[in-house]
Amino acid sequence: MKTTTVHQYAGLLIAFGHGNGDPGCVSGQFTEADMVRKLKPYLQRWANDANLKIAFYMDNLYQHAADMKKYADWIVVEIHMDAAAKPQQGGHLIIHRDYQPDAIDDNLIMVIKNHFGLVTRNELGLSKRDDLLNLNNARNWGINYRLMELFFLAEPTDRAYYLENLDLISKHLIEAVVGKAIADDKVCICTN
Ligand SMILES: [Zn+2]
């Protein structure tokens, strides 16, 4: 894990994708908006353990895009699940075309890799774009921002894994931002 510049920022803003009536992608009974928000209590707990100030954007940041300006000196991580005609296993991280991945990005890509594997976009696990609203706003406003596509919602193996490992995934997301381990991983093979 790489050392990060977390101490230069006011805290971590987690922006959950979609919401406010926009389900995001849908697969059977599952919606992206509901699924990403399941991480919230776990992220809160691990941020507390790491003494990391954390805020959650639960509204739809696409409908209220200017709200990100309130977090200009924060680290922003927007969380989504991907959709495709043929879902693959794995995920990727999106940054603005003008940005280079920083240590937080590199650490977050490793979290996706360790839990779901990586799909290749511009590079393995990394996509550089300039056609997404919040991505472009963050670039224009100088905000430390990235968007994670954790996995494909319609991919049943990754989806089941996600639902069974919300706590461990959240621990690793917080550790990726603070750049160090908070505690040992406790592996629970729960049968009930
Ligand atoms: Zn999405």
PDB file of C-alpha atoms and ligand atoms in Angstrom:
ATOM      1  CA  MET A   1       0.000   0.000   0.000  1.00  0.00           C
ATOM      2  CA  LYS A   2       1.284   3.476  -0.887  1.00  0.00           C
ATOM      3  CA  THR A   3       1.575   6.366   1.554  1.00  0.00           C
ATOM      4  CA  THR A   4      -1.017   9.008   0.689  1.00  0.00           C
ATOM      5  CA  THR A   5      -1.378  12.765   1.133  1.00  0.00           C
ATOM      6  CA  VAL A   6      -4.542  12.337   3.230  1.00  0.00           C
ATOM      7  CA  HIS A   7      -3.370  14.841   5.842  1.00  0.00           C
ATOM      8  CA  GLN A   8      -3.438  17.641   3.269  1.00  0.00           C
ATOM      9  CA  TYR A   9      -7.228  17.319   2.996  1.00  0.00           C
ATOM     10  CA  ALA A  10     -10.179  18.157   5.224  1.00  0.00           C
ATOM     11  CA  GLY A  11     -11.524  14.620   5.006  1.00  0.00           C
ATOM     12  CA  LEU A  12     -13.025  12.006   2.721  1.00  0.00           C
ATOM     13  CA  LEU A  13     -16.286  12.558   0.882  1.00  0.00           C
ATOM     14  CA  ILE A  14     -17.960   9.382  -0.338  1.00  0.00           C
ATOM     15  CA  ALA A  15     -20.430  10.267  -3.088  1.00  0.00           C
ATOM     16  CA  PHE A  16     -22.768   7.357  -3.735  1.00  0.00           C
ATOM     17  CA  GLY A  17     -23.805   7.150  -7.370  1.00  0.00           C
ATOM     18  CA  HIS A  18     -27.382   7.853  -8.495  1.00  0.00           C
ATOM     19  CA  GLY A  19     -30.236   8.059  -5.935  1.00  0.00           C
ATOM     20  CA  ASN A  20     -33.222  10.397  -5.565  1.00  0.00           C
ATOM     21  CA  GLY A  21     -35.327   8.198  -7.826  1.00  0.00           C
ATOM     22  CA  ASP A  22     -32.500   7.409 -10.258  1.00  0.00           C
ATOM     23  CA  PRO A  23     -31.765   3.700  -9.683  1.00  0.00           C
ATOM     24  CA  GLY A  24     -28.636   3.606 -11.812  1.00  0.00           C
ATOM     25  CA  CYS A  25     -28.182   0.231 -13.416  1.00  0.00           C
ATOM     26  CA  VAL A  26     -30.694  -2.473 -12.554  1.00  0.00           C
ATOM     27  CA  SER A  27     -30.243  -6.228 -12.472  1.00  0.00           C
ATOM     28  CA  GLY A  28     -33.208  -8.284 -11.308  1.00  0.00           C
ATOM     29  CA  GLN A  29     -34.142  -7.060  -7.830  1.00  0.00           C
ATOM     30  CA  PHE A  30     -30.875  -5.132  -7.437  1.00  0.00           C
ATOM     31  CA  THR A  31     -30.354  -1.449  -8.168  1.00  0.00           C
ATOM     32  CA  GLU A  32     -26.993   0.257  -8.275  1.00  0.00           C
ATOM     33  CA  ALA A  33     -28.232   3.153  -6.106  1.00  0.00           C
ATOM     34  CA  ASP A  34     -29.277   0.809  -3.269  1.00  0.00           C
ATOM     35  CA  MET A  35     -26.274  -1.455  -3.580  1.00  0.00           C
ATOM     36  CA  VAL A  36     -23.585   1.230  -3.345  1.00  0.00           C
ATOM     37  CA  ARG A  37     -25.275   2.779  -0.294  1.00  0.00           C
ATOM     38  CA  LYS A  38     -24.976  -0.498   1.637  1.00  0.00           C
ATOM     39  CA  LEU A  39     -21.340   0.421   2.320  1.00  0.00           C
ATOM     40  CA  LYS A  40     -22.202   3.484   4.387  1.00  0.00           C
ATOM     41  CA  PRO A  41     -22.312   2.109   7.977  1.00  0.00           C
ATOM     42  CA  TYR A  42     -19.172   0.042   7.397  1.00  0.00           C
ATOM     43  CA  LEU A  43     -17.244   2.942   5.880  1.00  0.00           C
ATOM     44  CA  GLN A  44     -18.335   5.152   8.786  1.00  0.00           C
ATOM     45  CA  ARG A  45     -17.077   2.654  11.328  1.00  0.00           C
ATOM     46  CA  TRP A  46     -13.712   2.115   9.683  1.00  0.00           C
ATOM     47  CA  ALA A  47     -13.209   5.835   9.147  1.00  0.00           C
ATOM     48  CA  ASN A  48     -13.853   6.331  12.858  1.00  0.00           C
ATOM     49  CA  ASP A  49     -11.273   3.674  13.669  1.00  0.00           C
ATOM     50  CA  ALA A  50      -8.783   5.412  11.368  1.00  0.00           C
ATOM     51  CA  ASN A  51      -9.530   8.883  12.805  1.00  0.00           C
ATOM     52  CA  LEU A  52     -10.495   9.950   9.312  1.00  0.00           C
ATOM     53  CA  LYS A  53     -13.169  12.603   8.939  1.00  0.00           C
ATOM     54  CA  ILE A  54     -15.752  11.200   6.529  1.00  0.00           C
ATOM     55  CA  ALA A  55     -18.872  12.637   4.915  1.00  0.00           C
ATOM     56  CA  PHE A  56     -21.413  10.945   2.683  1.00  0.00           C
ATOM     57  CA  TYR A  57     -23.249  12.454  -0.242  1.00  0.00           C
ATOM     58  CA  MET A  58     -26.499  10.489  -0.209  1.00  0.00           C
ATOM     59  CA  ASP A  59     -28.374  12.715  -2.663  1.00  0.00           C
ATOM     60  CA  ASN A  60     -27.878  12.515  -6.398  1.00  0.00           C
ATOM     61  CA  LEU A  61     -24.687  14.450  -7.124  1.00  0.00           C
ATOM     62  CA  TYR A  62     -25.584  14.588 -10.812  1.00  0.00           C
ATOM     63  CA  GLN A  63     -28.761  16.498  -9.987  1.00  0.00           C
ATOM     64  CA  HIS A  64     -26.919  18.805  -7.553  1.00  0.00           C
ATOM     65  CA  ALA A  65     -23.479  18.846  -9.143  1.00  0.00           C
ATOM     66  CA  ALA A  66     -22.481  22.233  -7.711  1.00  0.00           C
ATOM     67  CA  ASP A  67     -22.657  20.723  -4.198  1.00  0.00           C
ATOM     68  CA  MET A  68     -19.206  19.226  -4.766  1.00  0.00           C
ATOM     69  CA  LYS A  69     -17.745  22.745  -4.508  1.00  0.00           C
ATOM     70  CA  LYS A  70     -18.467  22.586  -0.763  1.00  0.00           C
ATOM     71  CA  TYR A  71     -15.901  19.789  -0.620  1.00  0.00           C
ATOM     72  CA  ALA A  72     -13.168  21.544  -2.594  1.00  0.00           C
ATOM     73  CA  ASP A  73     -10.469  20.621  -0.046  1.00  0.00           C
ATOM     74  CA  TRP A  74     -11.684  17.073   0.494  1.00  0.00           C
ATOM     75  CA  ILE A  75     -10.735  13.766  -1.108  1.00  0.00           C
ATOM     76  CA  VAL A  76     -13.755  12.703  -3.169  1.00  0.00           C
ATOM     77  CA  VAL A  77     -14.521   9.084  -4.069  1.00  0.00           C
ATOM     78  CA  GLU A  78     -17.678   8.471  -6.088  1.00  0.00           C
ATOM     79  CA  ILE A  79     -18.831   4.851  -5.945  1.00  0.00           C
ATOM     80  CA  HIS A  80     -20.690   3.039  -8.717  1.00  0.00           C
ATOM     81  CA  MET A  81     -21.245  -0.384 -10.197  1.00  0.00           C
ATOM     82  CA  ASP A  82     -20.788  -0.896 -13.889  1.00  0.00           C
ATOM     83  CA  ALA A  83     -23.222  -2.063 -16.542  1.00  0.00           C
ATOM     84  CA  ALA A  84     -22.594  -3.710 -19.903  1.00  0.00           C
ATOM     85  CA  ALA A  85     -24.351  -5.955 -22.387  1.00  0.00           C
ATOM     86  CA  LYS A  86     -21.870  -8.655 -21.400  1.00  0.00           C
ATOM     87  CA  PRO A  87     -20.762  -8.032 -17.816  1.00  0.00           C
ATOM     88  CA  GLN A  88     -17.231  -9.096 -17.019  1.00  0.00           C
ATOM     89  CA  GLN A  89     -15.808  -9.999 -13.661  1.00  0.00           C
ATOM     90  CA  GLY A  90     -13.850  -7.173 -12.065  1.00  0.00           C
ATOM     91  CA  GLY A  91     -13.936  -3.416 -11.885  1.00  0.00           C
ATOM     92  CA  HIS A  92     -11.927  -0.288 -12.617  1.00  0.00           C
ATOM     93  CA  LEU A  93     -11.255   3.242 -11.474  1.00  0.00           C
ATOM     94  CA  ILE A  94     -11.947   6.364 -13.531  1.00  0.00           C
ATOM     95  CA  ILE A  95      -9.908   9.583 -13.324  1.00  0.00           C
ATOM     96  CA  HIS A  96      -9.880  12.656 -15.531  1.00  0.00           C
ATOM     97  CA  ARG A  97      -7.800  12.426 -18.664  1.00  0.00           C
ATOM     98  CA  ASP A  98      -5.706  15.359 -17.413  1.00  0.00           C
ATOM     99  CA  TYR A  99      -4.883  13.617 -14.118  1.00  0.00           C
ATOM    100  CA  GLN A 100      -2.277  11.032 -13.280  1.00  0.00           C
ATOM    101  CA  PRO A 101      -3.272   8.411 -10.716  1.00  0.00           C
ATOM    102  CA  ASP A 102      -2.093   9.472  -7.257  1.00  0.00           C
ATOM    103  CA  ALA A 103      -1.275   7.129  -4.379  1.00  0.00           C
ATOM    104  CA  ILE A 104      -4.943   7.027  -3.335  1.00  0.00           C
ATOM    105  CA  ASP A 105      -5.944   5.991  -6.863  1.00  0.00           C
ATOM    106  CA  ASP A 106      -3.249   3.311  -6.970  1.00  0.00           C
ATOM    107  CA  ASN A 107      -4.356   1.976  -3.582  1.00  0.00           C
ATOM    108  CA  LEU A 108      -8.036   1.978  -4.594  1.00  0.00           C
ATOM    109  CA  ILE A 109      -7.235   0.068  -7.792  1.00  0.00           C
ATOM    110  CA  MET A 110      -5.545  -2.549  -5.610  1.00  0.00           C
ATOM    111  CA  VAL A 111      -8.712  -2.811  -3.501  1.00  0.00           C
ATOM    112  CA  ILE A 112     -10.763  -3.515  -6.630  1.00  0.00           C
ATOM    113  CA  LYS A 113      -8.117  -5.976  -7.810  1.00  0.00           C
ATOM    114  CA  ASN A 114      -7.981  -7.866  -4.517  1.00  0.00           C
ATOM    115  CA  HIS A 115     -11.747  -8.229  -4.193  1.00  0.00           C
ATOM    116  CA  PHE A 116     -13.092  -8.376  -7.744  1.00  0.00           C
ATOM    117  CA  GLY A 117     -10.174  -8.339 -10.172  1.00  0.00           C
ATOM    118  CA  LEU A 118      -9.532  -5.665 -12.774  1.00  0.00           C
ATOM    119  CA  VAL A 119     -10.904  -5.052 -16.232  1.00  0.00           C
ATOM    120  CA  THR A 120      -8.804  -3.202 -18.786  1.00  0.00           C
ATOM    121  CA  ARG A 121      -9.805   0.199 -20.048  1.00  0.00           C
ATOM    122  CA  ASN A 122      -6.968   2.627 -20.903  1.00  0.00           C
ATOM    123  CA  GLU A 123      -4.839   0.437 -18.690  1.00  0.00           C
ATOM    124  CA  LEU A 124      -5.484  -2.510 -16.401  1.00  0.00           C
ATOM    125  CA  GLY A 125      -7.971  -1.224 -13.835  1.00  0.00           C
ATOM    126  CA  LEU A 126      -7.725   2.398 -14.976  1.00  0.00           C
ATOM    127  CA  SER A 127      -9.939   4.468 -17.237  1.00  0.00           C
ATOM    128  CA  LYS A 128      -9.130   8.078 -18.201  1.00  0.00           C
ATOM    129  CA  ARG A 129     -12.115  10.084 -19.399  1.00  0.00           C
ATOM    130  CA  ASP A 130     -13.393  13.600 -19.934  1.00  0.00           C
ATOM    131  CA  ASP A 131     -17.089  12.966 -20.642  1.00  0.00           C
ATOM    132  CA  LEU A 132     -18.548  12.613 -17.145  1.00  0.00           C
ATOM    133  CA  LEU A 133     -20.164  15.560 -15.353  1.00  0.00           C
ATOM    134  CA  ASN A 134     -18.709  15.226 -11.863  1.00  0.00           C
ATOM    135  CA  LEU A 135     -15.340  14.151 -13.226  1.00  0.00           C
ATOM    136  CA  ASN A 136     -15.138  17.275 -15.364  1.00  0.00           C
ATOM    137  CA  ASN A 137     -16.411  19.556 -12.620  1.00  0.00           C
ATOM    138  CA  ALA A 138     -13.812  18.199 -10.210  1.00  0.00           C
ATOM    139  CA  ARG A 139     -11.122  18.795 -12.827  1.00  0.00           C
ATOM    140  CA  ASN A 140     -12.309  22.384 -13.340  1.00  0.00           C
ATOM    141  CA  TRP A 141     -12.562  23.032  -9.615  1.00  0.00           C
ATOM    142  CA  GLY A 142      -9.216  21.388  -8.769  1.00  0.00           C
ATOM    143  CA  ILE A 143     -10.763  18.678  -6.579  1.00  0.00           C
ATOM    144  CA  ASN A 144      -9.002  15.402  -5.736  1.00  0.00           C
ATOM    145  CA  TYR A 145     -11.657  13.150  -7.268  1.00  0.00           C
ATOM    146  CA  ARG A 146     -12.055   9.680  -8.747  1.00  0.00           C
ATOM    147  CA  LEU A 147     -14.977   7.408  -9.644  1.00  0.00           C
ATOM    148  CA  MET A 148     -14.878   3.711  -8.785  1.00  0.00           C
ATOM    149  CA  GLU A 149     -16.745   1.071 -10.757  1.00  0.00           C
ATOM    150  CA  LEU A 150     -16.412  -1.639  -8.136  1.00  0.00           C
ATOM    151  CA  PHE A 151     -17.791  -4.458 -10.296  1.00  0.00           C
ATOM    152  CA  PHE A 152     -20.592  -5.142 -12.778  1.00  0.00           C
ATOM    153  CA  LEU A 153     -23.937  -5.215 -10.986  1.00  0.00           C
ATOM    154  CA  ALA A 154     -25.217  -7.967 -13.282  1.00  0.00           C
ATOM    155  CA  GLU A 155     -22.231 -10.230 -12.576  1.00  0.00           C
ATOM    156  CA  PRO A 156     -23.634 -12.718 -10.031  1.00  0.00           C
ATOM    157  CA  THR A 157     -20.351 -13.946  -8.539  1.00  0.00           C
ATOM    158  CA  ASP A 158     -18.994 -10.472  -7.834  1.00  0.00           C
ATOM    159  CA  ARG A 159     -22.380  -9.295  -6.593  1.00  0.00           C
ATOM    160  CA  ALA A 160     -22.723 -12.162  -4.108  1.00  0.00           C
ATOM    161  CA  TYR A 161     -19.150 -11.626  -2.954  1.00  0.00           C
ATOM    162  CA  TYR A 162     -19.836  -7.930  -2.428  1.00  0.00           C
ATOM    163  CA  LEU A 163     -22.923  -8.570  -0.291  1.00  0.00           C
ATOM    164  CA  GLU A 164     -20.995 -11.004   1.893  1.00  0.00           C
ATOM    165  CA  ASN A 165     -17.949  -8.780   2.330  1.00  0.00           C
ATOM    166  CA  LEU A 166     -19.244  -5.231   2.844  1.00  0.00           C
ATOM    167  CA  ASP A 167     -17.233  -4.842   6.038  1.00  0.00           C
ATOM    168  CA  LEU A 168     -13.896  -6.047   4.668  1.00  0.00           C
ATOM    169  CA  ILE A 169     -14.279  -4.102   1.428  1.00  0.00           C
ATOM    170  CA  SER A 170     -15.069  -0.964   3.445  1.00  0.00           C
ATOM    171  CA  LYS A 171     -12.053  -1.510   5.688  1.00  0.00           C
ATOM    172  CA  HIS A 172      -9.812  -1.741   2.653  1.00  0.00           C
ATOM    173  CA  LEU A 173     -11.352   1.346   1.012  1.00  0.00           C
ATOM    174  CA  ILE A 174     -10.630   3.423   4.110  1.00  0.00           C
ATOM    175  CA  GLU A 175      -7.128   1.972   4.397  1.00  0.00           C
ATOM    176  CA  ALA A 176      -6.483   2.850   0.744  1.00  0.00           C
ATOM    177  CA  VAL A 177      -7.256   6.501   1.493  1.00  0.00           C
ATOM    178  CA  VAL A 178      -5.277   6.749   4.729  1.00  0.00           C
ATOM    179  CA  GLY A 179      -2.441   4.761   3.159  1.00  0.00           C
ATOM    180  CA  LYS A 180      -1.915   2.288   5.958  1.00  0.00           C
ATOM    181  CA  ALA A 181      -3.535  -0.690   7.654  1.00  0.00           C
ATOM    182  CA  ILE A 182      -5.993   0.180  10.425  1.00  0.00           C
ATOM    183  CA  ALA A 183      -6.143  -3.316  11.922  1.00  0.00           C
ATOM    184  CA  ASP A 184      -5.572  -6.927  10.946  1.00  0.00           C
ATOM    185  CA  ASP A 185      -8.116  -8.418   8.575  1.00  0.00           C
ATOM    186  CA  LYS A 186     -10.384 -10.810  10.408  1.00  0.00           C
ATOM    187  CA  VAL A 187     -11.596 -13.466   8.062  1.00  0.00           C
ATOM    188  CA  CYS A 188     -14.974 -14.752   9.145  1.00  0.00           C
ATOM    189  CA  ILE A 189     -16.266 -17.862   7.428  1.00  0.00           C
ATOM    190  CA  CYS A 190     -19.824 -17.436   8.575  1.00  0.00           C
ATOM    191  CA  THR A 191     -22.253 -20.266   7.995  1.00  0.00           C
ATOM    192  CA  ASN A 192     -25.404 -18.646   9.325  1.00  0.00           C
TER     193      ASN A 192
HETATM  194 ZN    ZN B   1     -23.495   4.329 -12.018  1.00  0.00          ZN
END
